[in-house]
Amino acid sequence: MTSQPPDPGVYISPAQTYAEVQRLARTVDQIDGKLDRLLEDNRQIKADQSELETRIRALELGETERQRRDETRLAALETRRWPLQTVGAVTGVAGAVTAAVALFVR
């Protein structure tokens, strides 16, 4: 039986190891920069979302300046409208008075 020579393995020189570590460091720096930009974008999106939620809540509750102004204007218009029930009552009374006058004049 003959024995096989031992496998010499792979030899990586210190210069190759250093070059690979340098390349990995640059890659990690690029990833770190991209993560920082993503985190900043995420903060901006959350701020925008918070602002929009505040505006939507104000609209739902009727707390905007325009809604307050419209409510005031609508209330003023409602107080000035001519109520139809009053018109009906006045017309009925006027008809009854006219009929009574016509009845007694004959």
Coordinates of C-alpha atoms in Angstrom, one line a residue:
M1 CA 0.0 0.0 0.0
T2 CA 1.3 3.3 -1.0
S3 CA 0.4 6.4 0.9
Q4 CA -0.6 9.6 -0.9
P5 CA 1.4 12.7 -0.4
P6 CA -0.2 15.2 2.0
D7 CA -2.3 17.9 0.3
P8 CA -0.3 21.0 0.2
G9 CA -3.5 23.1 0.7
V10 CA -4.0 26.7 -0.5
Y11 CA -1.5 29.3 0.3
I12 CA -2.8 32.9 0.7
S13 CA -0.1 35.5 1.0
P14 CA -0.3 38.3 3.6
A15 CA -0.5 40.8 0.7
Q16 CA -3.6 39.0 -0.7
T17 CA -5.2 38.9 2.7
Y18 CA -4.6 42.6 3.2
A19 CA -6.0 43.4 -0.3
E20 CA -9.1 41.4 0.4
V21 CA -9.6 43.1 3.8
Q22 CA -9.3 46.5 2.1
R23 CA -11.9 45.5 -0.5
L24 CA -14.3 44.3 2.2
A25 CA -13.7 47.5 4.2
R26 CA -14.7 49.6 1.1
T27 CA -17.7 47.5 0.5
V28 CA -18.8 47.8 4.2
D29 CA -18.3 51.6 3.9
Q30 CA -20.5 51.7 0.8
I31 CA -23.2 49.7 2.6
D32 CA -23.0 51.9 5.6
G33 CA -23.5 55.0 3.5
K34 CA -26.5 53.5 1.8
L35 CA -28.0 52.6 5.1
D36 CA -27.5 56.1 6.4
R37 CA -29.4 57.5 3.4
L38 CA -32.2 54.9 3.9
L39 CA -32.5 55.9 7.5
E40 CA -32.7 59.6 6.7
D41 CA -35.3 58.9 4.0
N42 CA -37.3 56.8 6.5
R43 CA -37.2 59.7 9.0
Q44 CA -38.4 62.1 6.4
I45 CA -41.2 59.7 5.3
K46 CA -42.3 59.3 9.0
A47 CA -42.4 63.1 9.4
D48 CA -44.4 63.5 6.3
Q49 CA -46.8 60.8 7.4
S50 CA -47.2 62.4 10.8
E51 CA -48.0 65.8 9.2
L52 CA -50.6 64.2 6.8
E53 CA -52.2 62.3 9.7
T54 CA -52.5 65.6 11.6
R55 CA -54.1 67.3 8.6
I56 CA -56.5 64.5 8.0
R57 CA -57.6 64.5 11.7
A58 CA -58.2 68.2 11.5
L59 CA -60.3 67.8 8.4
E60 CA -62.3 65.0 10.0
L61 CA -63.0 67.0 13.1
G62 CA -63.9 70.2 11.2
E63 CA -61.1 72.2 12.8
T64 CA -59.7 73.9 9.7
E65 CA -60.1 77.6 9.2
R66 CA -62.1 77.1 6.0
Q67 CA -64.5 74.7 7.7
R68 CA -65.0 77.1 10.6
R69 CA -65.7 80.0 8.1
D70 CA -68.1 77.9 6.1
E71 CA -70.0 76.8 9.2
T72 CA -70.4 80.4 10.3
R73 CA -71.6 81.4 6.8
L74 CA -74.0 78.5 6.7
A75 CA -75.4 79.4 10.1
A76 CA -76.0 83.0 9.0
L77 CA -77.7 81.9 5.9
E78 CA -80.0 79.5 7.8
T79 CA -81.1 82.2 10.1
R80 CA -82.0 84.5 7.2
R81 CA -84.0 82.0 5.1
W82 CA -87.7 82.4 4.8
P83 CA -89.3 79.4 6.6
L84 CA -91.9 77.7 4.5
Q85 CA -94.1 76.8 7.5
T86 CA -94.4 80.4 8.4
V87 CA -95.4 81.3 4.8
G88 CA -98.0 78.5 4.9
A89 CA -99.5 79.7 8.1
V90 CA -99.6 83.4 7.0
T91 CA -101.2 82.3 3.7
G92 CA -103.8 80.2 5.6
V93 CA -104.7 83.1 7.9
A94 CA -104.9 85.6 5.1
G95 CA -107.2 83.2 3.2
A96 CA -109.4 82.7 6.3
V97 CA -109.6 86.5 6.9
T98 CA -110.4 87.1 3.2
A99 CA -113.2 84.5 3.3
A100 CA -114.6 85.9 6.6
V101 CA -114.6 89.4 5.1
A102 CA -116.2 88.2 2.0
L103 CA -118.8 86.4 4.0
F104 CA -119.8 89.3 6.1
V105 CA -119.7 91.9 3.3
R106 CA -122.6 90.3 1.5

